[in-house]
């Protein structure tokens, strides 16, 4: 394969059969359309290119900013496309709740504007709605904004009606699947694919999946939110069902660990929603000798969602404990092993001790810089925890005074270091707060 | 009829047991009239302790200042005055609130004066040693002049900041968190002017802290503001000032509706009703800010988030646990490590579960024959109980006068109208579902009205009676005592009337 531009690599993604041993459906062949293998990483590469292309060609003088209300994949594709054409890209959203995606967009050179949360005190006369401002700025005569408008732009749908849908038919040897399953975000992929499939064979059944109302699955909408999408038409779907983030993660783990598909949460949601929905139909097909097919879309890849996973399923990313750790100690162990020293005695120790102790301040560098005990060194607690794993970070001949804000964390570390064999580690009782309250000196340098 | 779309209120004890004391509540309205506000002073103290527990969990010091504007009651303020002086204060936003707080037992050193201030308010605050939360450099000059002219002592001040979103000004690529613009506070970009004003007036005022209050439910914006305050405190220190407290304002919120599912069903149904795919849920199809544009729902729903998974102390805990965007540590850690005190100014959240508003049913009739919905006229008006005006949608609790009759009909949809002869005087624009049709003489109890809803908008239109307010306390299992709000003192008293 040889291309002149990366945009030529958009589309023609594989359709991969899911092993029946994994999904357990006996009479239905389930296929995954791997949109995650598009060059910018998601199903959104197609509409982003199709929507942006005319705008980019029209703005060949290199002046202007592509803008979109996007929390992730569309923004990613548009940022890259804009960059290739020498333009800037700005994403406006209040849904970007996954830090990696934000960082990735910044890496791509995007500018992000996050919309504020809702007002606590209701003001019915409020005209300061940021979305209104956004649309006003767009329609400003002097504006150089190129708005792709993915929630209302028919080219979003066309990209899939002309690409994704026909590719599925082609890969099924000219046949249309009996079920097509897609998550609904802008409704572009589900609407476009459904249109192409129905033109071939109107008997296809289309299942749209939305996020459970009180839940959050990055990239897809809840049933209320889809009503705000211009491309959404309930008639597109034979069924609309909701999935929870829990199900999405279950599905994602199955696709990753058992199928070798490095899917993100919406792919997981589509898989899990599909299997849940098809189980009944599968049972009805039993002993009829008939076989059916179903296709779902894997929208994007797992890597951008690690903190989403960490937040909801920390055990999936659990680091096995290794080496020494202060956080592993029980309260009883801490009490038994740690030595504390009061402010008065600590003052004497730090000024006239033979030898003087090394004072270690465990707070963050910024707080340390603002005010600290004269002569102390700053090792922020997270770093200190890592140091301990490797062994004692101080010579046994150096006495050490540990200080944290209120003497709680330092107590733990004192206990851990004592158990590791250091003979003279003490924790400052009451911490830096206690030190300050006792009128002992703090300096900024 | 469709399945009833209830939005049943969240009621915890002791409010729940008060609602079960129907005979007692009826006797109160019989004696004192409709509408009637009933307050539980003990609950406000309990709420303050819950906020304090979050402080303890994060090892933070500082004070909880009750935002007095949420309720004009004496009983609530007096009950809070009886709490630990180091832990609980009051935030007053007018001269009258300041006078009231002083008369309820708060000493000046426990009072924080916020909001727009006139000279009298500033003078009295300075005179009694209150901390003044300054809105602008202008206010700072005005206060300093008063201090000098009247030979007052140095006044402790906080400076209220705003405009945090543009603070970490990236050029080009970067993240910008937009915020609703606020009329209050000094924008961070004018901080230089503020600092020199503080230095210039150091003989009259002493900077003890930095403040913000953002009108948003978004914790990220608040964490960003908190961090900007911590960074600003640093700048202050470098200039030789010695502020200690970060005041993060109020806005911790209340969850009004008990069940998430009811709230979700109702709001989904609202979208569907706006799209026309189900019958209206509101008086004349009012959309609460939503509208139908060619089959797509547009607009923003102007409603208080009725069911909130985290509100009040839980929301504070969430805010304190969230990492700060620049320095990375949790905001609690940020405060703790920088040795700062935390001030908060909860209004609504501190009076959560502290009271209810009672109204007598005057008249019940069919609203229109087609829908089968009824119109229930109440002995109150929309000013007496302004849940709806605050966008808070929650069902009243029906307290029947007598026993329901045999075989009385099941759930009904009703609209609640007030006692003014104005078409607009609806207590709700929403169709409210009740377990059965009320009868004249029954009471409707609106739970959780102590935050703003009770008397924020009350007026004397048409010479209708004002709601009176009483404080109640539980005595033993099902025995309640009451006294007029103005007669409540948080000490054992021979007064009060048993049920
Ligand atoms: C400065 C200030 N503090 C506190 C509050 C109280 O907020 P809430 O009642 O939402 O807790 C307000 C409300 O407007 C305010 O303006």
Short mmCIF file of N, CA and C in Angstrom, two decimals, chain A residues 12-83:
data_model
loop_
_atom_site.label_atom_id
_atom_site.label_comp_id
_atom_site.label_asym_id
_atom_site.label_seq_id
_atom_site.Cartn_x
_atom_site.Cartn_y
_atom_site.Cartn_z
N UNK A 12 -12.00 1.52 4.78
CA UNK A 12 -11.62 0.14 4.45
C UNK A 12 -11.04 -0.61 5.66
N UNK A 13 -11.78 -0.52 6.74
CA UNK A 13 -11.35 -1.16 7.99
C UNK A 13 -11.80 -2.62 7.99
N UNK A 14 -11.13 -3.48 8.74
CA UNK A 14 -11.49 -4.91 8.74
C UNK A 14 -12.79 -5.22 9.47
N UNK A 15 -13.40 -6.29 9.04
CA UNK A 15 -14.56 -6.84 9.75
C UNK A 15 -14.09 -8.17 10.33
N UNK A 16 -14.09 -8.29 11.64
CA UNK A 16 -13.49 -9.47 12.27
C UNK A 16 -14.55 -10.24 13.04
N UNK A 17 -14.57 -11.53 12.86
CA UNK A 17 -15.56 -12.36 13.54
C UNK A 17 -15.14 -12.57 14.99
N UNK A 18 -16.11 -12.48 15.87
CA UNK A 18 -15.83 -12.73 17.29
C UNK A 18 -16.02 -14.24 17.52
N UNK A 19 -15.07 -14.83 18.19
CA UNK A 19 -15.10 -16.26 18.48
C UNK A 19 -16.38 -16.61 19.27
N UNK A 20 -17.20 -17.54 18.73
CA UNK A 20 -18.44 -17.92 19.45
C UNK A 20 -18.17 -18.41 20.87
N UNK A 21 -16.98 -18.95 21.10
CA UNK A 21 -16.67 -19.41 22.46
C UNK A 21 -16.64 -18.24 23.43
N UNK A 22 -16.43 -17.03 22.91
CA UNK A 22 -16.39 -15.86 23.78
C UNK A 22 -17.80 -15.33 24.03
N UNK A 23 -18.58 -15.13 22.95
CA UNK A 23 -19.89 -14.49 23.17
C UNK A 23 -20.99 -15.49 23.51
N UNK A 24 -20.79 -16.78 23.17
CA UNK A 24 -21.75 -17.79 23.61
C UNK A 24 -23.02 -17.86 22.77
N UNK A 25 -23.14 -17.06 21.69
CA UNK A 25 -24.32 -17.15 20.83
C UNK A 25 -24.10 -18.32 19.88
N UNK A 26 -25.06 -19.24 19.81
CA UNK A 26 -24.83 -20.48 19.05
C UNK A 26 -25.28 -20.39 17.61
N UNK A 27 -26.23 -19.45 17.36
CA UNK A 27 -26.79 -19.41 16.02
C UNK A 27 -26.60 -18.08 15.31
N UNK A 28 -25.82 -17.22 15.93
CA UNK A 28 -25.59 -15.90 15.34
C UNK A 28 -24.09 -15.66 15.21
N UNK A 29 -23.66 -15.29 14.01
CA UNK A 29 -22.26 -14.89 13.82
C UNK A 29 -22.15 -13.41 14.13
N UNK A 30 -21.26 -13.10 15.03
CA UNK A 30 -21.12 -11.71 15.46
C UNK A 30 -19.79 -11.16 14.94
N UNK A 31 -19.88 -10.02 14.23
CA UNK A 31 -18.68 -9.41 13.64
C UNK A 31 -18.44 -8.02 14.22
N UNK A 32 -17.16 -7.71 14.35
CA UNK A 32 -16.78 -6.38 14.82
C UNK A 32 -16.21 -5.59 13.65
N UNK A 33 -16.74 -4.40 13.42
CA UNK A 33 -16.21 -3.52 12.38
C UNK A 33 -15.17 -2.62 13.07
N UNK A 34 -13.90 -2.85 12.71
CA UNK A 34 -12.83 -2.26 13.50
C UNK A 34 -12.48 -0.83 13.06
N UNK A 35 -13.37 0.08 13.39
CA UNK A 35 -13.14 1.48 13.06
C UNK A 35 -11.97 2.07 13.82
N UNK A 36 -11.57 1.38 14.89
CA UNK A 36 -10.41 1.84 15.65
C UNK A 36 -9.13 1.79 14.82
N UNK A 37 -9.18 1.08 13.67
CA UNK A 37 -7.97 0.97 12.86
C UNK A 37 -7.84 2.06 11.80
N UNK A 38 -8.73 3.04 11.87
CA UNK A 38 -8.54 4.21 11.03
C UNK A 38 -7.27 4.95 11.47
N UNK A 39 -6.66 5.73 10.56
CA UNK A 39 -5.32 6.26 10.88
C UNK A 39 -5.27 7.19 12.10
N UNK A 40 -6.33 7.95 12.35
CA UNK A 40 -6.29 8.82 13.53
C UNK A 40 -6.90 8.13 14.75
N UNK A 41 -7.29 6.89 14.56
CA UNK A 41 -7.66 6.08 15.72
C UNK A 41 -9.12 5.85 15.98
N UNK A 42 -10.02 6.36 15.11
CA UNK A 42 -11.43 6.14 15.46
C UNK A 42 -12.36 6.23 14.26
N UNK A 43 -13.60 5.87 14.53
CA UNK A 43 -14.69 5.93 13.57
C UNK A 43 -14.92 7.36 13.07
N UNK A 44 -14.43 8.33 13.85
CA UNK A 44 -14.68 9.73 13.51
C UNK A 44 -13.77 10.24 12.39
N UNK A 45 -12.76 9.47 12.03
CA UNK A 45 -11.88 9.93 10.96
C UNK A 45 -12.66 10.18 9.67
N UNK A 46 -13.63 9.29 9.44
CA UNK A 46 -14.40 9.40 8.19
C UNK A 46 -15.20 10.70 8.14
N UNK A 47 -16.11 10.92 9.10
CA UNK A 47 -16.89 12.16 8.98
C UNK A 47 -16.02 13.40 9.14
N UNK A 48 -14.99 13.32 9.97
CA UNK A 48 -14.15 14.51 10.16
C UNK A 48 -13.57 14.93 8.81
N UNK A 49 -13.04 13.97 8.07
CA UNK A 49 -12.44 14.27 6.77
C UNK A 49 -13.51 14.73 5.78
N UNK A 50 -14.63 14.03 5.77
CA UNK A 50 -15.69 14.37 4.82
C UNK A 50 -16.28 15.75 5.10
N UNK A 51 -16.42 16.10 6.36
CA UNK A 51 -16.98 17.40 6.71
C UNK A 51 -15.96 18.51 6.50
N UNK A 52 -14.70 18.21 6.86
CA UNK A 52 -13.70 19.28 6.87
C UNK A 52 -13.15 19.56 5.48
N UNK A 53 -13.15 18.54 4.64
CA UNK A 53 -12.50 18.67 3.33
C UNK A 53 -12.90 19.94 2.55
N UNK A 54 -14.22 20.17 2.35
CA UNK A 54 -14.58 21.37 1.60
C UNK A 54 -14.16 22.66 2.32
N UNK A 55 -14.25 22.66 3.65
CA UNK A 55 -13.86 23.86 4.40
C UNK A 55 -12.37 24.11 4.26
N UNK A 56 -11.60 23.03 4.34
CA UNK A 56 -10.14 23.17 4.28
C UNK A 56 -9.71 23.64 2.89
N UNK A 57 -10.38 23.09 1.89
CA UNK A 57 -10.04 23.51 0.52
C UNK A 57 -10.38 24.97 0.31
N UNK A 58 -11.50 25.39 0.93
CA UNK A 58 -11.92 26.79 0.81
C UNK A 58 -11.03 27.75 1.57
N UNK A 59 -10.32 27.24 2.55
CA UNK A 59 -9.47 28.11 3.38
C UNK A 59 -8.01 27.87 3.06
N UNK A 60 -7.72 27.73 1.79
CA UNK A 60 -6.37 27.35 1.40
C UNK A 60 -5.34 28.42 1.73
N UNK A 61 -5.82 29.65 2.03
CA UNK A 61 -4.86 30.69 2.37
C UNK A 61 -4.28 30.52 3.77
N UNK A 62 -4.72 29.49 4.48
CA UNK A 62 -4.10 29.17 5.76
C UNK A 62 -4.51 30.10 6.89
N UNK A 63 -5.64 30.77 6.76
CA UNK A 63 -6.09 31.63 7.84
C UNK A 63 -7.39 31.07 8.39
N UNK A 64 -7.46 30.86 9.67
CA UNK A 64 -8.72 30.40 10.22
C UNK A 64 -8.52 29.28 11.22
N UNK A 65 -9.62 29.00 11.92
CA UNK A 65 -9.59 27.97 12.95
C UNK A 65 -10.77 27.05 12.74
N UNK A 66 -10.51 25.78 12.69
CA UNK A 66 -11.60 24.80 12.64
C UNK A 66 -12.12 24.64 14.07
N UNK A 67 -13.44 24.75 14.26
CA UNK A 67 -14.00 24.55 15.59
C UNK A 67 -15.05 23.47 15.59
N UNK A 68 -15.14 22.75 16.68
CA UNK A 68 -16.15 21.71 16.82
C UNK A 68 -16.45 21.53 18.30
N UNK A 69 -17.69 21.18 18.58
CA UNK A 69 -18.08 20.78 19.93
C UNK A 69 -17.74 19.31 20.02
N UNK A 70 -16.59 19.00 20.52
CA UNK A 70 -16.21 17.59 20.55
C UNK A 70 -15.40 17.29 21.80
N UNK A 71 -15.66 16.14 22.35
CA UNK A 71 -14.97 15.77 23.57
C UNK A 71 -13.85 14.79 23.29
N UNK A 72 -13.58 14.46 22.02
CA UNK A 72 -12.54 13.46 21.83
C UNK A 72 -12.21 13.15 20.39
N UNK A 73 -12.85 12.10 19.88
CA UNK A 73 -12.36 11.54 18.62
C UNK A 73 -12.50 12.47 17.42
N UNK A 74 -13.63 13.16 17.32
CA UNK A 74 -13.77 14.09 16.20
C UNK A 74 -12.71 15.18 16.32
N UNK A 75 -12.52 15.64 17.56
CA UNK A 75 -11.52 16.67 17.79
C UNK A 75 -10.14 16.18 17.38
N UNK A 76 -9.86 14.95 17.72
CA UNK A 76 -8.54 14.38 17.41
C UNK A 76 -8.32 14.39 15.90
N UNK A 77 -9.29 13.86 15.15
CA UNK A 77 -9.16 13.80 13.70
C UNK A 77 -9.08 15.21 13.11
N UNK A 78 -9.94 16.11 13.61
CA UNK A 78 -9.96 17.46 13.04
C UNK A 78 -8.67 18.21 13.35
N UNK A 79 -8.13 17.98 14.54
CA UNK A 79 -6.88 18.67 14.91
C UNK A 79 -5.77 18.25 13.95
N UNK A 80 -5.71 16.97 13.64
CA UNK A 80 -4.67 16.48 12.73
C UNK A 80 -4.90 17.01 11.31
N UNK A 81 -6.16 16.97 10.89
CA UNK A 81 -6.48 17.44 9.53
C UNK A 81 -6.19 18.94 9.41
N UNK A 82 -6.58 19.70 10.43
CA UNK A 82 -6.33 21.14 10.40
C UNK A 82 -4.83 21.39 10.34
N UNK A 83 -4.08 20.67 11.17
CA UNK A 83 -2.63 20.83 11.20
C UNK A 83 -2.01 20.56 9.84
#
